[in-house]
């Protein structure tokens, strides 16, 4: 019988490490008198916000209130959320939801179509079956995976624009917008910061980064791309960005090992098993974080050839992919002014 290594504590530690790296390695300098920073927990992850401006503290407090509001509406774990109510009424009736939820679910379906179903918000039955990153993580029985696969179909999400309601076509189907909600939330925080005239800020929602403006000294924000073959905090390269979202999906984020085999959390909606696309890290650079979030998981699963083609067709979005044979693929908008390779193993 193989040994299963739980990742709950490992995941928490990794989140903390990400936070330390982003805020103390790449964001140099002490907290200035007009700068505020605050950490919290929402959307199932650690939140770190840092802003510079006369109203920085007020902006951050308002942003944290907004994040709680989004979490309350879109969490699949809160019984009172819009998502839980949709799931409860699956196969029975539509659920009238808040405008935020309606927008996010519609956006999720839009990306499901673009990504040919490799991103699918109806994946919750499979995610729950594997439970990777929790104390219940396990390899499900094949028969249970096959049964769950019959419930996965983004075309079964029915929208009623007139009544702002969403319905799942079949009983036991379930939505999970965790793969896109953080992106929406990051954009909402950015917009709040703009309202408070914040010109320089770093928004970190569990590794979903939005670098607003530039650093206080006018230079670009520096954000590292994790080397998926090495321990946390070791990077293959550095992105230099202003007013950009950076979202990465990787097989090193959440996983467990059984009988020497690694089972990561990125489940392929078509097979029911962790993706084996050969991509092990997909980083999306975009103007809006909801786009990066919606794309990163799907392109990871769809494979390098299709992933490159899809990203190249979407204006204003670029990507960096790392494959298991240690090759780096960059879309046409990534040049030396944006990305600097620092790991000699990839030269």
Short mmCIF file of C-alpha atoms in Angstrom, two decimals:
data_model
loop_
_atom_site.label_atom_id
_atom_site.label_comp_id
_atom_site.label_asym_id
_atom_site.label_seq_id
_atom_site.Cartn_x
_atom_site.Cartn_y
_atom_site.Cartn_z
CA UNK A 1 0.00 0.00 0.00
CA UNK A 2 1.47 3.33 -1.06
CA UNK A 3 2.00 6.33 1.19
CA UNK A 4 -0.08 9.42 0.48
CA UNK A 5 1.62 12.71 1.32
CA UNK A 6 -0.96 15.29 2.42
CA UNK A 7 -0.46 18.77 0.96
CA UNK A 8 -2.63 20.88 3.23
CA UNK A 9 0.25 22.14 5.35
CA UNK A 10 2.56 22.22 2.34
CA UNK A 11 0.08 24.37 0.42
CA UNK A 12 -0.23 26.86 3.29
CA UNK A 13 3.55 27.06 3.54
CA UNK A 14 3.85 27.60 -0.21
CA UNK A 15 1.36 30.47 -0.10
CA UNK A 16 3.35 32.10 2.67
CA UNK A 17 6.56 31.68 0.69
CA UNK A 18 4.96 33.27 -2.38
CA UNK A 19 3.93 36.22 -0.24
CA UNK A 20 7.38 36.67 1.24
CA UNK A 21 9.03 36.50 -2.17
CA UNK A 22 6.69 38.92 -3.89
CA UNK A 23 6.70 41.50 -1.15
CA UNK A 24 10.27 41.42 0.13
CA UNK A 25 12.38 40.36 -2.84
CA UNK A 26 10.81 42.14 -5.78
CA UNK A 27 9.17 45.04 -3.97
CA UNK A 28 12.23 46.79 -2.60
CA UNK A 29 12.30 49.57 -0.08
CA UNK A 30 10.62 50.33 3.22
CA UNK A 31 6.98 51.25 3.74
CA UNK A 32 6.71 54.97 3.03
CA UNK A 33 4.40 57.30 4.93
CA UNK A 34 1.76 57.21 2.18
CA UNK A 35 2.05 53.48 1.67
CA UNK A 36 -0.16 50.85 3.27
CA UNK A 37 -0.02 47.07 3.23
CA UNK A 38 -2.44 44.51 4.60
CA UNK A 39 -2.96 40.75 4.53
CA UNK A 40 -6.20 38.83 4.85
CA UNK A 41 -7.87 35.59 3.79
CA UNK A 42 -10.60 35.27 1.17
CA UNK A 43 -11.50 33.24 -1.90
CA UNK A 44 -9.78 30.25 -0.34
CA UNK A 45 -6.37 31.87 -0.33
CA UNK A 46 -4.07 34.37 1.38
CA UNK A 47 -4.57 37.94 0.19
CA UNK A 48 -1.81 40.58 0.22
CA UNK A 49 -2.47 44.15 -0.85
CA UNK A 50 0.07 46.95 -0.99
CA UNK A 51 -0.73 50.45 -2.23
CA UNK A 52 0.92 53.86 -2.34
CA UNK A 53 -1.09 57.07 -2.10
CA UNK A 54 -2.70 59.51 0.31
CA UNK A 55 -5.76 57.25 0.59
CA UNK A 56 -3.93 53.94 0.43
CA UNK A 57 -5.25 52.60 3.74
CA UNK A 58 -8.86 53.48 2.89
CA UNK A 59 -8.46 51.91 -0.55
CA UNK A 60 -7.15 48.67 0.90
CA UNK A 61 -9.91 48.49 3.52
CA UNK A 62 -12.53 49.04 0.82
CA UNK A 63 -10.89 46.40 -1.39
CA UNK A 64 -10.94 43.82 1.41
CA UNK A 65 -14.65 44.48 1.95
CA UNK A 66 -15.22 43.90 -1.76
CA UNK A 67 -13.25 40.66 -1.71
CA UNK A 68 -15.38 39.32 1.14
CA UNK A 69 -18.49 40.26 -0.82
CA UNK A 70 -17.27 38.36 -3.89
CA UNK A 71 -16.30 35.36 -1.77
CA UNK A 72 -19.73 35.29 -0.13
CA UNK A 73 -21.38 35.23 -3.57
CA UNK A 74 -19.13 32.85 -5.46
CA UNK A 75 -17.73 30.33 -3.00
CA UNK A 76 -18.76 26.74 -3.70
CA UNK A 77 -18.21 26.03 0.00
CA UNK A 78 -20.68 28.54 1.47
CA UNK A 79 -24.28 27.32 1.49
CA UNK A 80 -25.67 30.84 1.15
CA UNK A 81 -23.60 31.75 -1.95
CA UNK A 82 -25.09 32.18 -5.41
CA UNK A 83 -22.98 29.27 -6.67
CA UNK A 84 -24.17 26.91 -3.94
CA UNK A 85 -27.78 27.84 -4.60
CA UNK A 86 -27.36 27.15 -8.33
CA UNK A 87 -25.83 23.78 -7.47
CA UNK A 88 -28.58 22.95 -4.98
CA UNK A 89 -31.25 23.59 -7.63
CA UNK A 90 -29.44 21.74 -10.45
CA UNK A 91 -31.86 19.98 -12.76
CA UNK A 92 -34.80 21.67 -11.07
CA UNK A 93 -34.93 25.43 -11.53
CA UNK A 94 -32.89 28.53 -12.24
CA UNK A 95 -31.46 30.67 -9.46
CA UNK A 96 -31.58 34.47 -9.63
CA UNK A 97 -28.08 35.71 -8.86
CA UNK A 98 -26.16 38.91 -8.28
CA UNK A 99 -24.76 40.74 -11.32
CA UNK A 100 -21.20 39.82 -10.27
CA UNK A 101 -21.96 36.10 -10.28
CA UNK A 102 -23.87 36.29 -13.55
CA UNK A 103 -20.97 38.08 -15.24
CA UNK A 104 -18.33 35.67 -13.93
CA UNK A 105 -20.23 32.51 -14.89
CA UNK A 106 -20.92 33.92 -18.37
CA UNK A 107 -17.23 34.78 -18.74
CA UNK A 108 -16.32 31.26 -17.64
CA UNK A 109 -18.52 29.77 -20.35
CA UNK A 110 -16.99 32.13 -22.91
CA UNK A 111 -13.53 30.76 -22.10
CA UNK A 112 -14.85 27.20 -22.04
CA UNK A 113 -15.78 27.64 -25.70
CA UNK A 114 -12.50 29.30 -26.64
CA UNK A 115 -10.56 26.53 -24.90
CA UNK A 116 -12.63 23.68 -26.34
CA UNK A 117 -13.80 22.54 -22.92
CA UNK A 118 -10.37 22.20 -21.30
CA UNK A 119 -11.62 24.90 -18.94
CA UNK A 120 -15.08 24.00 -17.67
CA UNK A 121 -16.83 25.53 -14.63
CA UNK A 122 -19.06 22.44 -14.30
CA UNK A 123 -15.99 20.46 -13.19
CA UNK A 124 -16.89 20.53 -9.49
CA UNK A 125 -18.04 16.87 -9.28
CA UNK A 126 -14.54 15.80 -10.40
CA UNK A 127 -12.73 18.30 -8.18
CA UNK A 128 -14.73 17.09 -5.19
CA UNK A 129 -14.03 13.46 -6.09
CA UNK A 130 -10.25 13.97 -6.08
CA UNK A 131 -10.23 16.60 -3.27
CA UNK A 132 -6.59 17.42 -4.00
CA UNK A 133 -5.16 19.83 -1.45
CA UNK A 134 -7.45 18.61 1.34
CA UNK A 135 -7.28 15.87 3.97
CA UNK A 136 -9.59 13.75 1.80
CA UNK A 137 -7.36 13.71 -1.30
CA UNK A 138 -7.25 10.31 -2.99
CA UNK A 139 -7.25 8.50 -6.32
CA UNK A 140 -10.94 7.86 -7.04
CA UNK A 141 -12.26 4.59 -8.38
CA UNK A 142 -12.43 4.53 -12.18
CA UNK A 143 -16.18 3.90 -12.11
CA UNK A 144 -16.72 7.02 -9.99
CA UNK A 145 -14.64 9.13 -12.36
CA UNK A 146 -16.63 7.86 -15.33
CA UNK A 147 -19.87 8.68 -13.52
CA UNK A 148 -18.66 12.20 -12.68
CA UNK A 149 -17.53 12.82 -16.26
CA UNK A 150 -21.14 12.48 -17.43
CA UNK A 151 -21.97 15.57 -15.36
CA UNK A 152 -19.26 17.76 -16.89
CA UNK A 153 -20.59 19.88 -19.75
CA UNK A 154 -20.41 23.66 -19.91
CA UNK A 155 -23.21 23.61 -22.51
CA UNK A 156 -25.56 22.53 -19.72
CA UNK A 157 -25.32 25.95 -18.06
CA UNK A 158 -28.53 27.80 -18.96
CA UNK A 159 -28.71 31.60 -18.72
CA UNK A 160 -31.82 33.76 -18.44
CA UNK A 161 -30.66 37.29 -19.18
CA UNK A 162 -34.08 38.79 -18.47
CA UNK A 163 -34.23 37.43 -14.92
CA UNK A 164 -30.49 37.24 -14.25
CA UNK A 165 -30.85 33.57 -13.39
CA UNK A 166 -28.62 30.57 -13.99
CA UNK A 167 -29.64 26.92 -14.11
CA UNK A 168 -27.78 23.65 -14.48
CA UNK A 169 -29.60 21.30 -16.83
CA UNK A 170 -29.16 18.05 -14.89
CA UNK A 171 -29.44 16.91 -11.29
CA UNK A 172 -26.10 16.54 -9.44
CA UNK A 173 -24.28 18.90 -11.81
CA UNK A 174 -22.32 21.59 -9.97
CA UNK A 175 -20.48 24.81 -10.74
CA UNK A 176 -17.11 25.84 -9.39
CA UNK A 177 -15.83 29.25 -10.51
CA UNK A 178 -12.65 29.03 -8.46
CA UNK A 179 -10.71 28.95 -11.73
CA UNK A 180 -11.81 32.45 -12.70
CA UNK A 181 -13.25 34.25 -9.65
CA UNK A 182 -9.86 35.35 -8.31
CA UNK A 183 -9.17 37.05 -11.62
CA UNK A 184 -12.45 38.94 -11.42
CA UNK A 185 -11.67 39.86 -7.82
CA UNK A 186 -8.20 41.18 -8.69
CA UNK A 187 -9.72 43.43 -11.36
CA UNK A 188 -12.27 44.72 -8.85
CA UNK A 189 -9.47 45.57 -6.39
CA UNK A 190 -7.59 47.36 -9.17
CA UNK A 191 -10.68 49.42 -10.02
CA UNK A 192 -11.17 50.37 -6.37
CA UNK A 193 -7.56 51.50 -6.19
CA UNK A 194 -8.11 53.66 -9.27
CA UNK A 195 -11.15 55.24 -7.57
CA UNK A 196 -8.90 56.21 -4.66
CA UNK A 197 -6.29 57.67 -7.02
CA UNK A 198 -3.76 54.94 -6.28
CA UNK A 199 -1.03 55.05 -8.92
CA UNK A 200 1.24 52.34 -7.52
CA UNK A 201 0.12 49.05 -6.00
CA UNK A 202 0.73 45.32 -5.91
CA UNK A 203 -2.31 43.07 -5.67
CA UNK A 204 -1.63 39.45 -4.74
CA UNK A 205 -4.55 37.05 -4.50
CA UNK A 206 -2.83 33.78 -3.69
CA UNK A 207 -0.33 34.12 -6.52
CA UNK A 208 -2.70 35.87 -8.94
CA UNK A 209 -0.78 39.11 -9.32
CA UNK A 210 -1.86 42.49 -10.60
CA UNK A 211 0.94 45.06 -10.79
CA UNK A 212 -0.75 48.45 -10.87
CA UNK A 213 1.25 51.33 -12.31
CA UNK A 214 4.92 51.23 -11.44
CA UNK A 215 6.94 51.07 -8.25
CA UNK A 216 7.18 54.34 -6.34
CA UNK A 217 10.54 55.10 -7.98
CA UNK A 218 8.96 54.80 -11.44
CA UNK A 219 10.53 51.47 -12.34
CA UNK A 220 8.54 48.44 -13.47
CA UNK A 221 7.36 45.82 -11.03
CA UNK A 222 9.54 42.71 -11.01
CA UNK A 223 7.69 39.41 -10.70
CA UNK A 224 9.42 36.04 -10.79
CA UNK A 225 8.19 32.99 -12.69
CA UNK A 226 8.68 29.91 -10.56
CA UNK A 227 11.00 27.21 -11.85
CA UNK A 228 8.63 24.21 -11.74
CA UNK A 229 11.57 21.80 -11.40
CA UNK A 230 12.98 23.46 -8.27
CA UNK A 231 11.84 24.41 -4.75
CA UNK A 232 9.60 27.41 -4.19
CA UNK A 233 11.39 30.71 -4.56
CA UNK A 234 13.70 29.63 -7.38
CA UNK A 235 12.83 31.33 -10.66
CA UNK A 236 13.50 30.70 -14.32
CA UNK A 237 13.11 34.39 -15.11
CA UNK A 238 11.75 37.79 -14.17
CA UNK A 239 8.86 39.70 -15.72
CA UNK A 240 9.09 43.51 -15.76
CA UNK A 241 5.57 44.92 -15.96
CA UNK A 242 3.38 47.96 -15.43
CA UNK A 243 -0.42 47.73 -15.24
CA UNK A 244 -0.46 44.03 -15.99
CA UNK A 245 -1.96 40.88 -14.55
CA UNK A 246 0.22 37.80 -14.16
CA UNK A 247 -1.49 34.46 -13.54
CA UNK A 248 0.31 31.11 -13.50
CA UNK A 249 -1.04 27.57 -13.43
CA UNK A 250 1.49 24.90 -12.53
CA UNK A 251 1.64 21.27 -11.45
CA UNK A 252 3.77 22.22 -8.43
CA UNK A 253 1.00 24.18 -6.70
CA UNK A 254 -1.13 21.42 -5.13
CA UNK A 255 -0.54 17.72 -5.41
CA UNK A 256 -0.09 14.44 -3.58
CA UNK A 257 2.19 11.50 -4.26
CA UNK A 258 1.14 7.86 -4.15
CA UNK A 259 3.32 4.89 -5.10
CA UNK A 260 5.90 7.34 -6.39
CA UNK A 261 3.52 9.04 -8.82
CA UNK A 262 2.55 12.70 -8.59
CA UNK A 263 -1.12 13.65 -8.86
CA UNK A 264 -1.56 17.42 -9.27
CA UNK A 265 -4.72 19.51 -8.92
CA UNK A 266 -5.24 20.53 -12.57
CA UNK A 267 -7.91 18.04 -13.62
CA UNK A 268 -8.63 17.52 -17.32
CA UNK A 269 -12.44 17.82 -17.71
CA UNK A 270 -12.33 15.37 -20.61
CA UNK A 271 -10.42 12.51 -18.97
CA UNK A 272 -11.25 13.03 -15.30
CA UNK A 273 -7.58 12.72 -14.34
CA UNK A 274 -4.78 15.25 -13.72
CA UNK A 275 -3.64 16.77 -17.00
CA UNK A 276 -0.83 15.06 -18.90
CA UNK A 277 -0.44 17.70 -21.62
CA UNK A 278 3.38 17.99 -21.21
CA UNK A 279 2.95 21.64 -20.13
CA UNK A 280 3.89 21.98 -16.47
CA UNK A 281 3.65 25.77 -16.12
CA UNK A 282 1.48 28.29 -17.98
CA UNK A 283 1.83 32.02 -17.25
CA UNK A 284 -0.63 34.48 -18.77
CA UNK A 285 0.19 38.20 -18.97
CA UNK A 286 -2.86 40.36 -19.64
CA UNK A 287 -4.51 43.72 -19.01
CA UNK A 288 -7.34 42.11 -17.06
CA UNK A 289 -6.82 39.37 -14.51
CA UNK A 290 -10.11 37.64 -15.29
CA UNK A 291 -8.70 36.85 -18.74
CA UNK A 292 -5.47 35.46 -17.32
CA UNK A 293 -7.35 33.36 -14.79
CA UNK A 294 -9.84 32.08 -17.33
CA UNK A 295 -7.10 31.12 -19.78
CA UNK A 296 -4.28 29.74 -17.63
CA UNK A 297 -5.83 26.41 -16.61
CA UNK A 298 -7.34 25.65 -20.01
CA UNK A 299 -4.19 26.35 -22.01
CA UNK A 300 -2.22 24.25 -19.53
CA UNK A 301 -4.46 21.29 -20.34
CA UNK A 302 -4.94 21.82 -24.08
CA UNK A 303 -1.27 21.30 -24.99
CA UNK A 304 1.51 23.53 -26.28
CA UNK A 305 0.58 23.74 -29.98
CA UNK A 306 -3.05 24.72 -29.46
CA UNK A 307 -2.16 26.87 -26.45
CA UNK A 308 0.26 28.99 -28.48
CA UNK A 309 -2.24 29.39 -31.32
CA UNK A 310 -5.08 30.39 -29.01
CA UNK A 311 -3.08 33.01 -27.12
CA UNK A 312 -1.67 34.50 -30.34
CA UNK A 313 -5.22 35.11 -31.59
CA UNK A 314 -6.31 37.10 -28.52
CA UNK A 315 -5.27 40.75 -28.62
CA UNK A 316 -3.46 42.12 -25.58
CA UNK A 317 -2.67 38.74 -24.06
CA UNK A 318 0.67 36.94 -23.98
CA UNK A 319 1.98 33.77 -22.39
CA UNK A 320 5.07 31.90 -21.28
CA UNK A 321 4.90 28.10 -21.17
CA UNK A 322 7.33 25.61 -19.65
CA UNK A 323 7.14 21.99 -20.78
CA UNK A 324 8.29 18.84 -19.03
CA UNK A 325 11.28 18.55 -21.39
CA UNK A 326 12.52 21.89 -19.96
CA UNK A 327 11.69 24.03 -22.97
CA UNK A 328 10.31 27.57 -22.74
CA UNK A 329 7.73 28.82 -25.24
CA UNK A 330 6.88 32.54 -25.47
CA UNK A 331 4.19 34.25 -27.51
CA UNK A 332 5.16 37.04 -29.91
CA UNK A 333 4.52 39.89 -27.47
CA UNK A 334 7.14 38.69 -24.98
CA UNK A 335 10.52 40.31 -25.67
CA UNK A 336 13.67 41.00 -23.63
CA UNK A 337 12.21 44.21 -22.19
CA UNK A 338 9.43 42.19 -20.55
CA UNK A 339 11.03 38.86 -19.69
CA UNK A 340 14.58 38.19 -18.51
CA UNK A 341 15.73 34.58 -18.30
CA UNK A 342 17.92 34.08 -15.22
CA UNK A 343 18.24 30.31 -14.85
CA UNK A 344 21.27 29.13 -16.85
CA UNK A 345 19.73 25.68 -17.17
CA UNK A 346 17.28 27.17 -19.68
CA UNK A 347 19.78 29.26 -21.69
#
